[in-house]
Short mmCIF file of C-alpha atoms in Angstrom, two decimals:
data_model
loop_
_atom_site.label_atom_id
_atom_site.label_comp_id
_atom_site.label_asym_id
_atom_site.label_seq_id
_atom_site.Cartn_x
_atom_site.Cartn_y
_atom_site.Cartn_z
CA UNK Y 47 13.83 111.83 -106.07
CA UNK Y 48 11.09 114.86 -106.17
CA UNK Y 49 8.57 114.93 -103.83
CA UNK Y 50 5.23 116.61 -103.63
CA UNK Y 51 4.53 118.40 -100.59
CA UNK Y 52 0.53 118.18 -100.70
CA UNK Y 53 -0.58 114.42 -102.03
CA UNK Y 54 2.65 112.30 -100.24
CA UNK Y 55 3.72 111.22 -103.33
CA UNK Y 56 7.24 111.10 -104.53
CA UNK Y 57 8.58 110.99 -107.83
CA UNK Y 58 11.88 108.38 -108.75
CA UNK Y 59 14.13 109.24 -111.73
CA UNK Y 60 15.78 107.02 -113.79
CA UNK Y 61 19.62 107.10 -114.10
CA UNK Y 62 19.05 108.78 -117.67
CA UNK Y 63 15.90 110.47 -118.10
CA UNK Y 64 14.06 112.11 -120.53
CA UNK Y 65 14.11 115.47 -121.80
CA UNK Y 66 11.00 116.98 -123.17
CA UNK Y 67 9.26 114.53 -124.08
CA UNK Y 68 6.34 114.44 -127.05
CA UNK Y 69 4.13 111.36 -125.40
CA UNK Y 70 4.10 109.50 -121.90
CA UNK Y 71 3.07 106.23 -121.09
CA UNK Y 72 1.28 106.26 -118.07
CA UNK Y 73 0.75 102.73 -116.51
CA UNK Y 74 -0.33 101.67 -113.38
CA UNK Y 75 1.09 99.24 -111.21
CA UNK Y 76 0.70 96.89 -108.06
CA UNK Y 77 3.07 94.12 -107.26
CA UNK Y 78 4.33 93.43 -110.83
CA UNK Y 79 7.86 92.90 -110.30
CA UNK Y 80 7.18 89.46 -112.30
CA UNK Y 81 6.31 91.53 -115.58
CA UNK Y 82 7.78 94.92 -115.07
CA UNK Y 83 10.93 94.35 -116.23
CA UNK Y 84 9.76 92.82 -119.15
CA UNK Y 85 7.17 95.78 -120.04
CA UNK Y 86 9.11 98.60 -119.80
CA UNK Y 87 12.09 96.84 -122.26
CA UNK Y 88 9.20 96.24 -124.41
CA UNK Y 89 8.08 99.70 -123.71
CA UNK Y 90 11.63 100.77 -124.70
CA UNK Y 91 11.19 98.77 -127.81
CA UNK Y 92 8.28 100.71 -128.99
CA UNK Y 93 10.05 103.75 -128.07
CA UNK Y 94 12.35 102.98 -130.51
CA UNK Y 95 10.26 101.86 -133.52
CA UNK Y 96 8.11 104.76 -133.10
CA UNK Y 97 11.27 107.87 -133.51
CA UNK Y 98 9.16 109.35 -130.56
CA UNK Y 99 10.88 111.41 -127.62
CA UNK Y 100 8.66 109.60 -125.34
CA UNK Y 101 8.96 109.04 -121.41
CA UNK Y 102 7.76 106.20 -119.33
CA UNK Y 103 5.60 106.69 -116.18
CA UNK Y 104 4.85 104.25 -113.42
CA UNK Y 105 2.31 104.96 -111.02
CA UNK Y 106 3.11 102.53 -108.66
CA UNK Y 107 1.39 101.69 -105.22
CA UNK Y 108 3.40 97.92 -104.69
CA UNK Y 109 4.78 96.71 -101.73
CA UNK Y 110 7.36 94.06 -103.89
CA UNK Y 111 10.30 95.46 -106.09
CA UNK Y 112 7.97 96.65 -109.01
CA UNK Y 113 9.33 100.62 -108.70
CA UNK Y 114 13.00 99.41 -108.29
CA UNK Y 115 12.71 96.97 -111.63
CA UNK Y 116 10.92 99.56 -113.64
CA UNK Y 117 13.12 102.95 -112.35
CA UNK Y 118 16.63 100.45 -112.76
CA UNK Y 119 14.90 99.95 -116.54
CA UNK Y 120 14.74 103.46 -117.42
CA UNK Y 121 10.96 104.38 -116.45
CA UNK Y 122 10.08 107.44 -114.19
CA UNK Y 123 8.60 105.83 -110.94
CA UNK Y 124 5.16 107.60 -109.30
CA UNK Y 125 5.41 106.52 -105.62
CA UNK Y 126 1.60 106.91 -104.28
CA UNK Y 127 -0.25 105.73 -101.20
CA UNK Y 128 -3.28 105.37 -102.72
CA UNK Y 129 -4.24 102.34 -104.57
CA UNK Y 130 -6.85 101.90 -107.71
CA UNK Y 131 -6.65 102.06 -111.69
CA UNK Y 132 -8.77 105.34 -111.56
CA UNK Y 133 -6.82 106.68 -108.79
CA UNK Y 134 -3.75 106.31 -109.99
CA UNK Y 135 -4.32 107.88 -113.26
CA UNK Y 136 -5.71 110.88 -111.57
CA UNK Y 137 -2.46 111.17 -109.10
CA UNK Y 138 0.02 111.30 -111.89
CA UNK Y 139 -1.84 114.01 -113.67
CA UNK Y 140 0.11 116.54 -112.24
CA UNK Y 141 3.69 114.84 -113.63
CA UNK Y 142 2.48 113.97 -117.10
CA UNK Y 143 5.10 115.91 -119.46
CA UNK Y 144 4.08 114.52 -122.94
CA UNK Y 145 1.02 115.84 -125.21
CA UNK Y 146 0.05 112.48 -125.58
CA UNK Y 147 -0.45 109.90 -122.79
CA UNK Y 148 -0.88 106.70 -123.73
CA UNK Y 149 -2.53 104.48 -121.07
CA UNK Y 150 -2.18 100.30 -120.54
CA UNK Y 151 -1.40 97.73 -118.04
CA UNK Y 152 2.37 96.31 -116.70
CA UNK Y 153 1.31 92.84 -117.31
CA UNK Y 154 2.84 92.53 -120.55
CA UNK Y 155 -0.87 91.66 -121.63
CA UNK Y 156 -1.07 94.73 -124.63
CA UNK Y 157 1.68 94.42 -126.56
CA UNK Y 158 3.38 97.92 -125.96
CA UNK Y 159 6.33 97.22 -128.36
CA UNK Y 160 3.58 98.65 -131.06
CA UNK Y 161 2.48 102.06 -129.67
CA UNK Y 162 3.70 103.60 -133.00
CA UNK Y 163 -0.07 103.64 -134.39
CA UNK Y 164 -0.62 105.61 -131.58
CA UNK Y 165 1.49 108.05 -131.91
CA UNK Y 166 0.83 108.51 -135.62
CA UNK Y 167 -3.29 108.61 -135.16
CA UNK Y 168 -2.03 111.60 -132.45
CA UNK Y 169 -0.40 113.59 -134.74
CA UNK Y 170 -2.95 113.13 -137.70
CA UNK Y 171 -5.26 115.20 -134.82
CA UNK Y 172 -6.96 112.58 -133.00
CA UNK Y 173 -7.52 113.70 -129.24
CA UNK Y 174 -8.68 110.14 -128.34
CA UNK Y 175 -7.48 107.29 -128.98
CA UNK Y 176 -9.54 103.75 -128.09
CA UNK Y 177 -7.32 100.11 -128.71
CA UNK Y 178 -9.23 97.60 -129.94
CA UNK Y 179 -8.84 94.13 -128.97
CA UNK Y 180 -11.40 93.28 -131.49
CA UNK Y 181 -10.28 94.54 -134.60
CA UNK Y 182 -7.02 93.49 -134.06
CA UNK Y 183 -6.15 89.85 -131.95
CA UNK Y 184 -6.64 88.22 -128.94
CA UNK Y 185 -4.27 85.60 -127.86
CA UNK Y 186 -6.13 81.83 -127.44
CA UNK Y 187 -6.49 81.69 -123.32
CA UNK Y 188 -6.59 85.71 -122.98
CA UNK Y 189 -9.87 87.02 -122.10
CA UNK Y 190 -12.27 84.97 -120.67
CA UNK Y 191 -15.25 83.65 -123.10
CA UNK Y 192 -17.64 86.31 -120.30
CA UNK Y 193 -16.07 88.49 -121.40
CA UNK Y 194 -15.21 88.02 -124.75
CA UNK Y 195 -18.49 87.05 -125.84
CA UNK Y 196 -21.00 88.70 -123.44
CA UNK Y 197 -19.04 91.25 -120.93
CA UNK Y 198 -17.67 93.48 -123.21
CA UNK Y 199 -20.20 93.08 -126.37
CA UNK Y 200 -22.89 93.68 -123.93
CA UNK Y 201 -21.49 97.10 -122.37
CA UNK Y 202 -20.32 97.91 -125.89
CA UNK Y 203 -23.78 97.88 -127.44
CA UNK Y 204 -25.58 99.79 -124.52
CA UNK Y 205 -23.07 102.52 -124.49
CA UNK Y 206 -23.14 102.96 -128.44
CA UNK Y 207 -27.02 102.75 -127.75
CA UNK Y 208 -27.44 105.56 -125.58
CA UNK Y 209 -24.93 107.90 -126.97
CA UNK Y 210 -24.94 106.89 -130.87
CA UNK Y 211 -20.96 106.19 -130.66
CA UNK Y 212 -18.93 103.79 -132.60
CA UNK Y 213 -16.68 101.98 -130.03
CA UNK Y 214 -15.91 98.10 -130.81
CA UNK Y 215 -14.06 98.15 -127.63
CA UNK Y 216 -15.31 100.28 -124.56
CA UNK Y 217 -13.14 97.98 -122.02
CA UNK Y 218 -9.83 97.77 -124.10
CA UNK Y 219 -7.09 99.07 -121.31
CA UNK Y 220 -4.91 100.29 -124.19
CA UNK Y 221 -5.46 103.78 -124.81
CA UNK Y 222 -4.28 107.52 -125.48
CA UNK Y 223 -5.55 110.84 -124.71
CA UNK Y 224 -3.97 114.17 -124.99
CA UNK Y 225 -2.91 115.92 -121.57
CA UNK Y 226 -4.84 118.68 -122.08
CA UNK Y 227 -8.11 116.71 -122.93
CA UNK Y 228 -7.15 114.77 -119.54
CA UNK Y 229 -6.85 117.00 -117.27
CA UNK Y 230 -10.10 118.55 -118.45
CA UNK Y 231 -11.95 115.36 -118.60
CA UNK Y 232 -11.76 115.77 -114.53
CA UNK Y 233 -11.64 111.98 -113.32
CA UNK Y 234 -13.45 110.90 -110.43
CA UNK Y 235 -13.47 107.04 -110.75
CA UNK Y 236 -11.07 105.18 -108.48
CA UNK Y 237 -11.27 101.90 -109.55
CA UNK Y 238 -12.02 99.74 -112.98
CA UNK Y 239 -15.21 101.71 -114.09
CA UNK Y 240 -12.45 104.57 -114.66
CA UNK Y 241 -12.74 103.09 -117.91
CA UNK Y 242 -16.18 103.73 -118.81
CA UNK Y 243 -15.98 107.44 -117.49
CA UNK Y 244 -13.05 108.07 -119.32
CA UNK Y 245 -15.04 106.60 -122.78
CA UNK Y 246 -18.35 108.56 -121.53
CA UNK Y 247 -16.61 111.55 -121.25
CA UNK Y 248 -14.71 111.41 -124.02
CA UNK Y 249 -18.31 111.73 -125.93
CA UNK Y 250 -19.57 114.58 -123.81
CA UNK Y 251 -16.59 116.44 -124.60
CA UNK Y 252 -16.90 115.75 -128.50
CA UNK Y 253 -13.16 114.50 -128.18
CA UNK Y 254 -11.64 113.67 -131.67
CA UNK Y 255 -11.49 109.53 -131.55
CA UNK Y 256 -10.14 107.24 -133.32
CA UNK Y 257 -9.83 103.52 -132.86
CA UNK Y 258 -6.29 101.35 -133.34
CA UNK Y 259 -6.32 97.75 -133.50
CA UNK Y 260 -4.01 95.86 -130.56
CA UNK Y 261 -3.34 92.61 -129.89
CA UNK Y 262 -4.11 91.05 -126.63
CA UNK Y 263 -2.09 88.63 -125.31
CA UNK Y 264 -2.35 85.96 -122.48
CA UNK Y 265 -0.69 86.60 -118.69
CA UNK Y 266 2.74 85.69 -118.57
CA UNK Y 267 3.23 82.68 -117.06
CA UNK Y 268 3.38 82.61 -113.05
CA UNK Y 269 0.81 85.96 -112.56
CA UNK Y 270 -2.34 85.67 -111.37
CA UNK Y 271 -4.35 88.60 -112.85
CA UNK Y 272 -5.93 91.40 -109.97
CA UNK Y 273 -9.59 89.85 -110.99
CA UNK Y 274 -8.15 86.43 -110.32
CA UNK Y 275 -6.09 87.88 -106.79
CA UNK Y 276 -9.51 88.90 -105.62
CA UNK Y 277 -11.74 85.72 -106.52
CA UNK Y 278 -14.86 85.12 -108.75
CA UNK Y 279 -16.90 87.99 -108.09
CA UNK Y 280 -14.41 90.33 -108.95
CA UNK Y 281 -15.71 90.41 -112.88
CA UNK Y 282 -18.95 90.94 -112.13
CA UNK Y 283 -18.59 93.46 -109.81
CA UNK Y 284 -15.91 95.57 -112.15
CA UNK Y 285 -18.35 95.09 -114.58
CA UNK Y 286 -21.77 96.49 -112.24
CA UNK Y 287 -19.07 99.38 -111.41
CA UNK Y 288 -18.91 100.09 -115.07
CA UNK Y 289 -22.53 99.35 -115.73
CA UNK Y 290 -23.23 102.07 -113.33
CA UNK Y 291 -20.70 104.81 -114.59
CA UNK Y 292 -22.58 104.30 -117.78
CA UNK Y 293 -25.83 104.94 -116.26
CA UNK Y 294 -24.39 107.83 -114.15
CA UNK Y 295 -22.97 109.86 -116.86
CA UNK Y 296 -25.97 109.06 -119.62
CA UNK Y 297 -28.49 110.02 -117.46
CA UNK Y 298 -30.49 112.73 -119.49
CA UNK Y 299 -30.46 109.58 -121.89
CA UNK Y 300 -33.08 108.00 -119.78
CA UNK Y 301 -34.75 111.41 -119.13
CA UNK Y 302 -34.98 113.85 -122.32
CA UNK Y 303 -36.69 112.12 -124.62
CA UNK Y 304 -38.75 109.46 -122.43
CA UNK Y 305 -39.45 112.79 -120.64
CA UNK Y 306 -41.04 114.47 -124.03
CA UNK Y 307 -42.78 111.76 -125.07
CA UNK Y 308 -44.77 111.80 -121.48
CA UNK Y 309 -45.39 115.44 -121.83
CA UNK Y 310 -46.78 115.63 -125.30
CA UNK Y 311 -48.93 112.52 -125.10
CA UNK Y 312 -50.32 113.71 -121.37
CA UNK Y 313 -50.77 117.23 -122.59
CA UNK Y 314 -52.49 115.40 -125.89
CA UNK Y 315 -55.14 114.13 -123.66
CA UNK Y 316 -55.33 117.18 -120.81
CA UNK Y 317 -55.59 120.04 -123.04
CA UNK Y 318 -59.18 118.84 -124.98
CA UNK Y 319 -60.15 117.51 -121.37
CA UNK Y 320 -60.04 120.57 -119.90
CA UNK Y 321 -63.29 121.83 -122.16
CA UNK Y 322 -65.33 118.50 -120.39
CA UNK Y 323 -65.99 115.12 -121.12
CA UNK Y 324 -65.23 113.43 -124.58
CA UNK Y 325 -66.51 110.96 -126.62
CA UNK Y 326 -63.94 109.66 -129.33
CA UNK Y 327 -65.24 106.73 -131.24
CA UNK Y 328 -67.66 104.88 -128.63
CA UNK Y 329 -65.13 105.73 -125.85
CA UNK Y 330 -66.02 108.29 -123.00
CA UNK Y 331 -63.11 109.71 -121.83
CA UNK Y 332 -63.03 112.01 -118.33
CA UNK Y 333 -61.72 113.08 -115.21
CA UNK Y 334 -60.12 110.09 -114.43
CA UNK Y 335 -58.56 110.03 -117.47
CA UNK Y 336 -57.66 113.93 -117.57
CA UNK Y 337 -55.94 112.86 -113.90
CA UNK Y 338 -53.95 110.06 -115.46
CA UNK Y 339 -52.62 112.83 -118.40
CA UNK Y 340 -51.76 115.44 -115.94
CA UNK Y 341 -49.76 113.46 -113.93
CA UNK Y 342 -48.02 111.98 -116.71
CA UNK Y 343 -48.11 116.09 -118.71
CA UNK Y 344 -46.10 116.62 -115.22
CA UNK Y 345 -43.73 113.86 -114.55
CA UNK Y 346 -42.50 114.50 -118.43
CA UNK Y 347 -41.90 118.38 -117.41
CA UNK Y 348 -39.78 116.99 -114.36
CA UNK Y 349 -37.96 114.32 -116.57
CA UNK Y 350 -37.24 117.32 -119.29
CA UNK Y 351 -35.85 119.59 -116.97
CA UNK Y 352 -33.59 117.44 -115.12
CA UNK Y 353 -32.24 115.80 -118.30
CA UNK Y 354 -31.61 119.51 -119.42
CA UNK Y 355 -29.47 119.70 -116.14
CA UNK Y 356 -27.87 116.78 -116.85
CA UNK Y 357 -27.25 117.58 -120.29
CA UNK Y 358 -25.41 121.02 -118.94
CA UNK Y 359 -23.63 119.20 -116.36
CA UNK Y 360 -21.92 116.73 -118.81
CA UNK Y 361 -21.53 119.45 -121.18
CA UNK Y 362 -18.19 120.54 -122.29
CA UNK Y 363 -18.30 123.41 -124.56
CA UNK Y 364 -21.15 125.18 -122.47
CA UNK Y 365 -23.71 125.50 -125.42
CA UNK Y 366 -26.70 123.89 -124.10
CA UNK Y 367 -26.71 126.09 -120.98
CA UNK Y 368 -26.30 129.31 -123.24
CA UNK Y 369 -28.93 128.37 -125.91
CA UNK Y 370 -31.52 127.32 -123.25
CA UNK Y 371 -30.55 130.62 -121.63
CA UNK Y 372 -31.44 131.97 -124.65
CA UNK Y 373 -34.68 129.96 -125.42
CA UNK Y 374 -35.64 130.99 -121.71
CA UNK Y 375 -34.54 135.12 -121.39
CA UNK Y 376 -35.11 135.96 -117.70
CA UNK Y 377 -37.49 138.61 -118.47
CA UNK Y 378 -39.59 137.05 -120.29
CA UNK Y 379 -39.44 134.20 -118.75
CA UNK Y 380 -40.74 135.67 -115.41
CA UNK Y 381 -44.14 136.91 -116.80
CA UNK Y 382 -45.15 134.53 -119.02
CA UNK Y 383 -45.02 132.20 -116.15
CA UNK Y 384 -46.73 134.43 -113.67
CA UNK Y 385 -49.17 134.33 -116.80
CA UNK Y 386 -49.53 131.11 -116.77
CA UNK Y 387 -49.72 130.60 -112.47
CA UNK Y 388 -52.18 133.40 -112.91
CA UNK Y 389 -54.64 131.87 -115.54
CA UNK Y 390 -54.08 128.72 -113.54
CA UNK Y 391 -55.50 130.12 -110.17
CA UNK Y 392 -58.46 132.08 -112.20
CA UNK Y 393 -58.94 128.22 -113.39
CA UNK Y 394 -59.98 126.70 -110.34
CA UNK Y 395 -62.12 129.55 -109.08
CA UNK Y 396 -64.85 128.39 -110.07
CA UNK Y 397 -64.44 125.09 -108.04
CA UNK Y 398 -63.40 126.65 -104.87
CA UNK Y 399 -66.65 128.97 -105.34
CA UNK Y 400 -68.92 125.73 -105.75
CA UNK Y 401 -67.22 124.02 -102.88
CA UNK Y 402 -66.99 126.82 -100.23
CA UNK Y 403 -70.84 127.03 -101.44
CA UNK Y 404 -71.67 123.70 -100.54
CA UNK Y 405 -70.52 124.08 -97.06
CA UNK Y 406 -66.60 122.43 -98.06
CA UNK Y 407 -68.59 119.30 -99.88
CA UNK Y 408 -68.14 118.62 -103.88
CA UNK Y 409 -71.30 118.28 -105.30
CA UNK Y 410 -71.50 116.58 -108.57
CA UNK Y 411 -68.63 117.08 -110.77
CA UNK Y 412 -68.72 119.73 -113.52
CA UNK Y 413 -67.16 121.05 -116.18
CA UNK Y 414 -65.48 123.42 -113.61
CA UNK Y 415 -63.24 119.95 -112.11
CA UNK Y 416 -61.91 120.06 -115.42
CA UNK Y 417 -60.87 123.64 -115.53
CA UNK Y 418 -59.06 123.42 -111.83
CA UNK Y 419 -57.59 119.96 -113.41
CA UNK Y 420 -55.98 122.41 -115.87
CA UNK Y 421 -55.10 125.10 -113.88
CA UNK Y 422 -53.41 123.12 -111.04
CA UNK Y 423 -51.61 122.20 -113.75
CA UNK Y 424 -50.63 125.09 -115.19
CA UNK Y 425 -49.42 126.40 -111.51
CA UNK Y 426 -46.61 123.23 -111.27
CA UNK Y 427 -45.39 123.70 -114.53
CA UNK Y 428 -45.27 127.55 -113.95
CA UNK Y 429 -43.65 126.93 -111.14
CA UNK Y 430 -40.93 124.36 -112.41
CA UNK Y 431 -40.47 126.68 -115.31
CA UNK Y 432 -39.23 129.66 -113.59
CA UNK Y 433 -36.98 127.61 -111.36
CA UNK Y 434 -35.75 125.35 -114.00
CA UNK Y 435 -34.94 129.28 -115.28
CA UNK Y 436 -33.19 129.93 -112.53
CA UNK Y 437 -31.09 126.77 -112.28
CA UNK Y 438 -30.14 127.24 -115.44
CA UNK Y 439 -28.02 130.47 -114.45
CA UNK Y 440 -27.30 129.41 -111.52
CA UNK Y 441 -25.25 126.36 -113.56
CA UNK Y 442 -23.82 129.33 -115.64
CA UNK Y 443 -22.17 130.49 -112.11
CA UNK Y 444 -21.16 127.15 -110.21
CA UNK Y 445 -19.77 125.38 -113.19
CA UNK Y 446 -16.06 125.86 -114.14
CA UNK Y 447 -15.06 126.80 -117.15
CA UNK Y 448 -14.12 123.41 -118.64
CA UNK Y 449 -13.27 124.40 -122.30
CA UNK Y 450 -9.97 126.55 -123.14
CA UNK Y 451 -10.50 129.53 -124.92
CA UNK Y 452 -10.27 129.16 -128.45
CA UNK Y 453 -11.32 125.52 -128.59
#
């Protein structure tokens, strides 16, 4: 038995381990001892077909004989206090020996007796590798028609939608990674939306991916799934969890170009405005209509810049923060926006002058409204310029490097 003296964990060897071992499978557990003994032969079984040095890794948090079946049946055995899919997966990082890790569940529900696709789509260079319940089969009674036919095609469809991936499968437990791409993916899930990070990052990192077919099969007779153990609102609530990872970690999606759009059709309608009232057609267009563009010239400047933040945060191989450091050199950068706070302020002179002259009371409106319309204008996005600049760098300082060097 090894222990580790920070996390309370402790590591259980089987009577004959493994030495050096090309791929681990790295499954979680809970109270399985029903099915464990019956996964990790099967695991052995694939072992076997495949010609693979591979070792077996339980992360187990059960209070039943799960880690005593599974270590008796040859499997390393993670001992951690902590409990949740995500959680777990993060824990054994540290005692991963393979290149590979290929990930699943110890309910005998993916068929792990066929992991040698796996292994092969590994070594043709594939960094990630999705199962897919749906191009291969699913046992009659072994996903629920939600989620067969609305769960998973649902979450599917808006994740390919915001990122322009190709998953079939975004919630198919059966999967591989390599180590390396792993332990830089940084998990911070805990529970079941593990999954969607894992698949969302997977895409911000520009992972290679491939997809395998699997075949899912039903629960073994006598278990009661975990969604089951902790009643109906269990699915719908793994599958909000998920709904929100997706949301988390595609942010700039819903900022970027939304954001754009706002800026060029309020600047479309602010810059002409700025000159006075217009006439297009037989509509008169004005100040309450140069309002409504500024505000919407200035929420798209916000939207941009924070999806550009998000954008470097979920960036891998650093190159949005350098080319935007580029595209915004410090120097430069610094006077053209004290320029343009500069030109702004000379812009609303004029209607300070008038105002202060008519004892603090706007007279009529003038051309000059129009001009401080514009040059208030010109002060915020000045402003959120230079400090969008700024954060930019700062990112450049706070981030880790997340990308090995020569990758």
């Amino acid at each position: 038995m090894m222990n580790s003296p920070t996390d309370n964990t402790h590591l259980l060897l089987p009577p004959e381990d493994v030495a050096d071992p090309e791929v681990t499978i790295l499954v979680p557990a809970l109270n399985e001892e029903i099915t464990i003994g019956r996964f990790v032969d099967w695991c052995r079984q694939g072992i076997a077909a495949s010609g693979a040095r591979v070792e077996i890794l339980i992360v187990d948090s059960s209070t039943d004989r799960t880690a005593e079946i599974a270590q008796s049946g040859g499997a390393r055995v993670l001992k951690v206090p902590r409990r949740g899919l995500g959680r777990a997966y993060i824990d054994a990082i540290p005692h991963i020996r393979g290149r590979f890790v290929i990930m699943g569940d110890a309910d005998c529900t993916y068929d792990f007796r066929e992991i040698r696709p796996f292994i092969e789509t590994f070594r043709a260079g594939a960094e990630f590798v999705m199962g897919s319940r749906f191009k291969g089969s699913i046992a009659p009674g072994a996903m629920p028609p939600l989620h067969r036919y609305f769960g998973t095609p649902v979450t599917t469809f808006i994740l390919n939608t915001m990122f322009g991936s190709r998953f079939s499968d975004i919630h198919c437990g059966m999967r591989g990674i390599s180590r390396d791409a792993l332990a830089r993916m940084d998990l911070r899930s805990q529970g079941w939306e593990y999954a969607s990070e894992m698949v969302l990052k997977s895409v911000h990192m520009e992972l290679a991916t491939a997809e395998v077919p699997i075949h899912f099969l039903k629960d073994p007779e006598g278990r009661l799934s975990h969604m089951k153990r902790r009643g109906w609102l269990e699915p719908w609530r793994a599958g909000w969890m998920n709904l929100r990872a997706m949301l988390i970690h595609g942010v700039n999606f819903f900022l970027v170009k939304p954001g754009a759009a706002l800026l060029a059709l309020g600047l479309l309608f602010m810059v002409p405005l700025a000159f006075g009232p217009l006439t297009i057609g037989h509509v008169g267009v004005s100040l309450n209509t140069m309002l409504l563009a500024m505000a919407a010239a200035t929420l798209g400047l916000s939207m941009l810049y924070f999806g550009a933040i998000a954008a470097i945060l979920f960036d891998y191989s650093d190159t949005i923060r350098k080319r935007l450091e580029r595209l915004l050199p410090y120097n430069p950068t610094f006077v053209l926006c004290l320029l343009a706070a500069a030109g702004g302020i000379l812009a609303t002179v004029p209607l300070i002058r008038t105002y202060v002259a008519n004892s603090f009371v706007l007279p009529e409106l003038g051309v000059e409204t129009h001009w401080a319309v514009m040059g208030l204008w010109l002060i915020i996005a000045a402003f959120e310029t230079f400090i969008f600049a700024l954060m930019v760098r700062a990112l450049g300082i706070a981030l880790p490097a997340r990308r090995p060097e020569g990758r």
